[in-house]
Short mmCIF file of C-alpha atoms and ligand atoms in Angstrom, two decimals:
data_model
loop_
_atom_site.label_atom_id
_atom_site.label_comp_id
_atom_site.label_asym_id
_atom_site.label_seq_id
_atom_site.Cartn_x
_atom_site.Cartn_y
_atom_site.Cartn_z
CA MET A 1 -3.83 7.70 63.29
CA VAL A 2 -3.53 7.52 59.20
CA THR A 3 -0.97 4.94 57.53
CA GLY A 4 -0.52 4.15 54.05
CA GLU A 5 1.96 3.86 51.33
CA ILE A 6 3.00 6.75 49.58
CA GLY A 7 0.51 7.87 47.15
CA SER A 8 -2.25 5.59 48.73
CA GLY A 9 -4.44 8.81 49.21
CA LYS A 10 -3.44 10.12 52.85
CA SER A 11 -3.19 13.77 52.01
CA THR A 12 -6.36 13.80 49.78
CA ALA A 13 -8.35 11.97 52.37
CA LEU A 14 -7.08 14.47 55.31
CA ARG A 15 -8.06 17.54 52.90
CA TYR A 16 -11.47 16.09 51.96
CA VAL A 17 -12.04 15.63 55.73
CA ILE A 18 -11.10 18.90 56.98
CA GLY A 19 -12.73 20.42 53.58
CA GLY A 20 -16.24 19.35 55.03
CA LEU A 21 -15.85 20.79 58.47
CA HIS A 22 -17.50 24.30 58.83
CA PRO A 23 -14.83 26.96 59.42
CA SER A 24 -17.05 28.80 62.18
CA GLU A 25 -17.08 25.53 64.27
CA TYR A 26 -13.90 23.85 63.73
CA ARG A 27 -10.20 25.22 63.90
CA VAL A 28 -7.81 22.38 62.07
CA ILE A 29 -4.14 23.14 62.40
CA PHE A 30 -2.85 21.69 59.41
CA VAL A 31 1.37 21.33 59.46
CA THR A 32 3.44 19.13 57.15
CA ALA A 33 6.01 17.69 59.34
CA SER A 34 9.83 17.56 58.99
CA SER A 35 12.91 15.82 60.21
CA GLY A 36 13.43 18.87 62.26
CA SER A 37 13.25 19.19 66.15
CA ILE A 38 10.03 19.54 68.54
CA LEU A 39 11.06 23.36 68.54
CA GLU A 40 10.47 23.20 64.95
CA LEU A 41 7.04 21.89 64.93
CA TYR A 42 5.79 23.95 67.69
CA ARG A 43 7.05 26.76 65.31
CA GLN A 44 4.91 25.76 62.57
CA ILE A 45 1.80 25.13 64.85
CA LEU A 46 2.36 28.77 66.21
CA GLY A 47 2.77 30.04 62.47
CA GLU A 48 -0.45 28.08 61.56
CA LEU A 49 -1.93 29.86 64.46
CA GLY A 50 -1.19 33.27 63.45
CA VAL A 51 1.71 33.80 65.68
CA ASP A 52 5.02 34.46 64.58
CA ASN A 53 7.03 35.11 67.07
CA ALA A 54 6.80 33.47 70.31
CA GLY A 55 10.49 33.18 71.06
CA ALA A 56 12.72 30.03 70.90
CA SER A 57 12.21 28.50 74.48
CA ARG A 58 9.98 25.29 74.35
CA ALA A 59 8.36 26.28 77.56
CA VAL A 60 7.28 29.69 76.47
CA MET A 61 6.44 28.09 73.09
CA THR A 62 4.14 25.61 74.37
CA ARG A 63 2.66 27.94 76.98
CA ARG A 64 1.70 30.06 73.99
CA ILE A 65 0.28 27.29 71.81
CA LYS A 66 -2.04 26.06 74.69
CA ARG A 67 -3.08 29.85 75.34
CA GLU A 68 -4.17 30.02 71.77
CA ILE A 69 -5.94 26.89 71.92
CA LEU A 70 -7.73 27.98 75.24
CA GLU A 71 -8.73 30.75 73.55
CA LEU A 72 -10.47 29.18 70.82
CA VAL A 73 -12.03 26.42 72.63
CA HIS A 74 -13.30 28.44 75.61
CA GLY A 75 -13.23 32.07 74.04
CA LYS A 76 -14.79 30.98 70.76
CA LYS A 77 -16.42 28.10 71.51
CA MET A 78 -14.78 26.04 68.62
CA LYS A 79 -13.65 22.26 68.24
CA VAL A 80 -9.83 22.69 67.34
CA ALA A 81 -7.69 19.81 65.87
CA VAL A 82 -3.66 19.40 65.05
CA VAL A 83 -3.53 17.47 62.06
CA ILE A 84 0.52 16.42 61.27
CA ASP A 85 0.51 14.94 57.57
CA GLU A 86 4.16 13.36 56.98
CA ALA A 87 4.25 12.63 60.73
CA SER A 88 6.46 9.50 59.75
CA LEU A 89 9.20 11.77 59.28
CA LEU A 90 8.98 13.16 62.87
CA ARG A 91 11.75 12.27 65.00
CA LEU A 92 11.73 9.68 68.01
CA GLU A 93 12.03 12.71 70.71
CA VAL A 94 9.15 14.74 69.18
CA PHE A 95 6.74 11.54 69.95
CA ALA A 96 7.90 11.39 73.10
CA GLU A 97 7.33 14.91 73.75
CA LEU A 98 4.11 15.65 71.77
CA HIS A 99 1.25 14.46 73.97
CA THR A 100 2.13 17.05 76.62
CA LEU A 101 0.36 19.41 74.08
CA THR A 102 -2.69 17.64 75.08
CA GLN A 103 -2.32 18.36 78.57
CA PHE A 104 -4.05 21.48 79.89
CA GLU A 105 -3.84 21.73 83.82
CA GLN A 106 -7.34 23.27 84.44
CA ASP A 107 -8.73 21.04 82.45
CA SER A 108 -8.43 17.25 81.79
CA LYS A 109 -10.77 17.22 79.10
CA PRO A 110 -9.26 15.91 76.17
CA PHE A 111 -10.07 19.16 73.68
CA LEU A 112 -7.30 18.63 71.49
CA PRO A 113 -7.17 15.81 69.23
CA ILE A 114 -4.34 15.32 67.24
CA VAL A 115 -4.51 13.41 63.78
CA LEU A 116 -1.15 11.51 62.42
CA ALA A 117 -0.96 10.58 59.08
CA GLY A 118 2.27 8.88 57.53
CA GLN A 119 4.22 5.72 56.01
CA ALA A 120 3.61 2.71 58.14
CA ASN A 121 6.74 3.21 60.13
CA LEU A 122 4.91 5.52 61.90
CA VAL A 123 3.33 2.65 63.79
CA ASP A 124 6.84 0.88 64.17
CA ASN A 125 8.21 4.46 65.53
CA LEU A 126 5.27 4.41 68.39
CA ARG A 127 6.47 1.04 69.68
CA TYR A 128 9.66 2.51 70.95
CA ARG A 129 9.66 2.73 74.96
CA ASN A 130 10.08 6.82 74.93
CA CYS A 131 6.94 6.81 72.79
CA LEU A 132 4.80 4.80 74.94
CA PRO A 133 2.88 7.82 76.19
CA MET A 134 1.73 9.01 72.86
CA ALA A 135 1.10 5.19 71.71
CA SER A 136 -1.21 4.74 74.61
CA ARG A 137 -3.09 7.77 73.74
CA VAL A 138 -4.00 6.74 70.20
CA VAL A 139 -7.62 5.71 69.95
CA ALA A 140 -8.10 5.10 66.26
CA ARG A 141 -6.19 3.67 63.66
CA CYS A 142 -6.51 3.27 60.19
CA HIS A 143 -4.50 1.93 57.10
CA LEU A 144 -5.14 3.24 53.49
CA LYS A 145 -4.48 0.02 51.35
CA GLY A 146 -4.27 0.02 47.35
CA ILE A 147 -7.78 -0.09 45.58
CA ASP A 148 -9.06 -3.27 43.78
CA GLN A 149 -8.88 -3.76 40.54
CA LYS A 150 -12.55 -2.85 40.14
CA THR A 151 -12.54 0.34 41.67
CA MET A 152 -9.05 0.79 39.54
CA GLU A 153 -11.35 0.95 36.58
CA GLU A 154 -14.00 3.29 38.16
CA TYR A 155 -10.94 5.53 38.89
CA LEU A 156 -9.73 5.65 35.31
CA ARG A 157 -13.49 6.36 34.10
CA HIS A 158 -13.80 9.14 36.88
CA HIS A 159 -10.56 11.06 35.51
CA LEU A 160 -11.48 10.34 32.05
CA ALA A 161 -14.67 11.81 32.34
CA ILE A 162 -13.21 14.97 34.38
CA ALA A 163 -11.10 15.41 31.12
CA GLY A 164 -14.27 15.40 28.96
CA VAL A 165 -13.66 11.94 27.53
CA ASN A 166 -16.82 9.83 27.90
CA ARG A 167 -15.39 6.40 26.30
CA MET A 168 -13.39 3.98 28.22
CA LEU A 169 -9.82 4.51 26.58
CA PHE A 170 -8.29 1.56 28.55
CA ASP A 171 -8.77 -2.19 27.48
CA GLU A 172 -9.27 -4.41 29.91
CA ALA A 173 -5.84 -5.66 30.11
CA ALA A 174 -4.30 -2.36 30.28
CA VAL A 175 -6.82 -1.63 33.33
CA THR A 176 -5.40 -5.00 34.69
CA ALA A 177 -1.61 -3.91 33.84
CA ILE A 178 -2.24 -0.11 35.39
CA HIS A 179 -3.71 -2.15 38.72
CA GLN A 180 -0.83 -4.49 39.13
CA GLY A 181 1.94 -2.07 38.17
CA SER A 182 0.41 0.58 40.63
CA GLY A 183 -0.42 -1.88 43.56
CA GLY A 184 -3.76 -0.07 43.47
CA LEU A 185 -2.05 3.23 44.51
CA PHE A 186 -3.16 6.26 43.29
CA ARG A 187 -0.35 8.25 42.48
CA LYS A 188 1.45 5.56 40.64
CA ALA A 189 -1.40 4.84 38.64
CA ASN A 190 -1.71 8.47 37.58
CA HIS A 191 1.59 8.32 36.19
CA LEU A 192 0.78 4.91 34.31
CA ALA A 193 -2.27 5.98 33.11
CA ARG A 194 -1.03 9.01 31.68
CA GLY A 195 2.35 7.67 30.45
CA SER A 196 0.29 4.88 28.74
CA ILE A 197 -2.25 7.46 26.99
CA ILE A 198 1.23 9.24 25.62
CA ALA A 199 2.30 5.82 24.24
CA ALA A 200 -1.01 4.90 22.40
CA ALA A 201 -0.96 8.73 20.91
CA ARG A 202 2.48 8.16 19.71
CA SER A 203 1.54 4.65 18.20
CA GLU A 204 -1.75 6.34 16.65
CA SER A 205 -3.68 3.95 18.85
CA THR A 206 -7.10 5.19 19.75
CA LEU A 207 -7.15 2.21 22.41
CA VAL A 208 -4.74 1.98 25.58
CA THR A 209 -3.59 -1.42 25.85
CA ALA A 210 -1.03 -3.36 28.20
CA ASP A 211 1.57 -2.97 25.97
CA HIS A 212 1.20 0.76 26.16
CA VAL A 213 1.16 0.51 29.79
CA ARG A 214 4.11 -1.79 29.80
CA LEU A 215 5.97 0.98 28.06
CA ALA A 216 5.04 3.53 30.17
CA ASN A 217 6.29 1.20 33.23
CA THR A 218 9.78 1.31 31.74
CA GLU A 219 9.92 4.82 32.06
CA ILE A 220 8.88 5.71 35.65
CA PHE A 221 9.84 4.25 39.02
N1 ADP B 301 -9.75 9.12 47.33
C1 ADP B 301 -9.47 9.59 46.08
N2 ADP B 301 -9.98 9.73 45.09
C2 ADP B 301 -9.34 10.17 43.55
N3 ADP B 301 -8.42 10.38 43.48
C3 ADP B 301 -7.35 10.16 44.60
C4 ADP B 301 -8.11 10.00 46.18
N4 ADP B 301 -7.00 9.76 46.88
C5 ADP B 301 -5.66 10.09 46.30
N5 ADP B 301 -6.34 10.43 44.76
C6 ADP B 301 -4.88 10.87 43.81
O1 ADP B 301 -3.71 10.41 44.03
C7 ADP B 301 -2.84 11.44 44.55
C8 ADP B 301 -1.90 11.08 45.45
O2 ADP B 301 -2.60 11.28 46.62
P1 ADP B 301 -2.24 11.42 47.75
O3 ADP B 301 -3.03 11.91 49.13
O4 ADP B 301 -1.00 12.92 47.55
O5 ADP B 301 -1.13 10.27 48.56
P2 ADP B 301 -0.36 10.11 49.74
O6 ADP B 301 -0.53 11.65 50.82
O7 ADP B 301 -0.94 8.99 50.65
O8 ADP B 301 1.09 10.25 49.34
C9 ADP B 301 -3.58 12.53 44.36
O9 ADP B 301 -2.95 13.69 43.83
C10 ADP B 301 -4.87 12.25 43.47
O10 ADP B 301 -4.91 12.81 42.40
MG1 MG B 302 0.94 13.03 51.62
#
């Protein structure tokens, strides 16, 4: 289970990890959750498995998902994982049933790990009584926090370097303002950095100052 505020880097971290897994050895079924029913989720998983029409009954759909997974695990000797991003959107009744996907009658080996990523209320949702079977199966939890100020400075330098700028455009107070204004969260920091560079350019300044960041901050959420 991976939790973190909006823009803390959950999806990026998942994509990074998945990108490092060799496709001949690993099969990652990546779905972005919706607030729909569990049938919607099963349909998404089946779609990722290349099965587009498995009917509308949940019994048929779960059987089909399990058959596909058993084929990957035993037939193709692959390691399979389901990754559900935005899992904090899932309805409680989905959590009440989701763990049954990992149960295979013939085999007690837990060969279908599920990674759930979402905002912090994911943890609260799993505290509901109906979700306890799922919650009791969580083996690892990680919370992505905002980065500290020094890392924010490195982050800004990193992005400048990618854009071909080798000079630090942001003065120290601007870095502090971006760090504080974003709470150390990447996406908000991106917006503030971009907005403050535009503000600096508009005032024909070659250095981005805290005033430019403040101007940018009034224009975004
Ligand atoms: N580890 C990282 N290194 C550099 N940039 C990152 C990193 N994680 C996130 N970002 C930046 O922050 C943005 C938001 O990250 P994202 O993974 O979409 O957040 P979340 O899924 O938690 O809402 C990304 O588009 C990317 O620009
Ligand atoms: Mg995301």
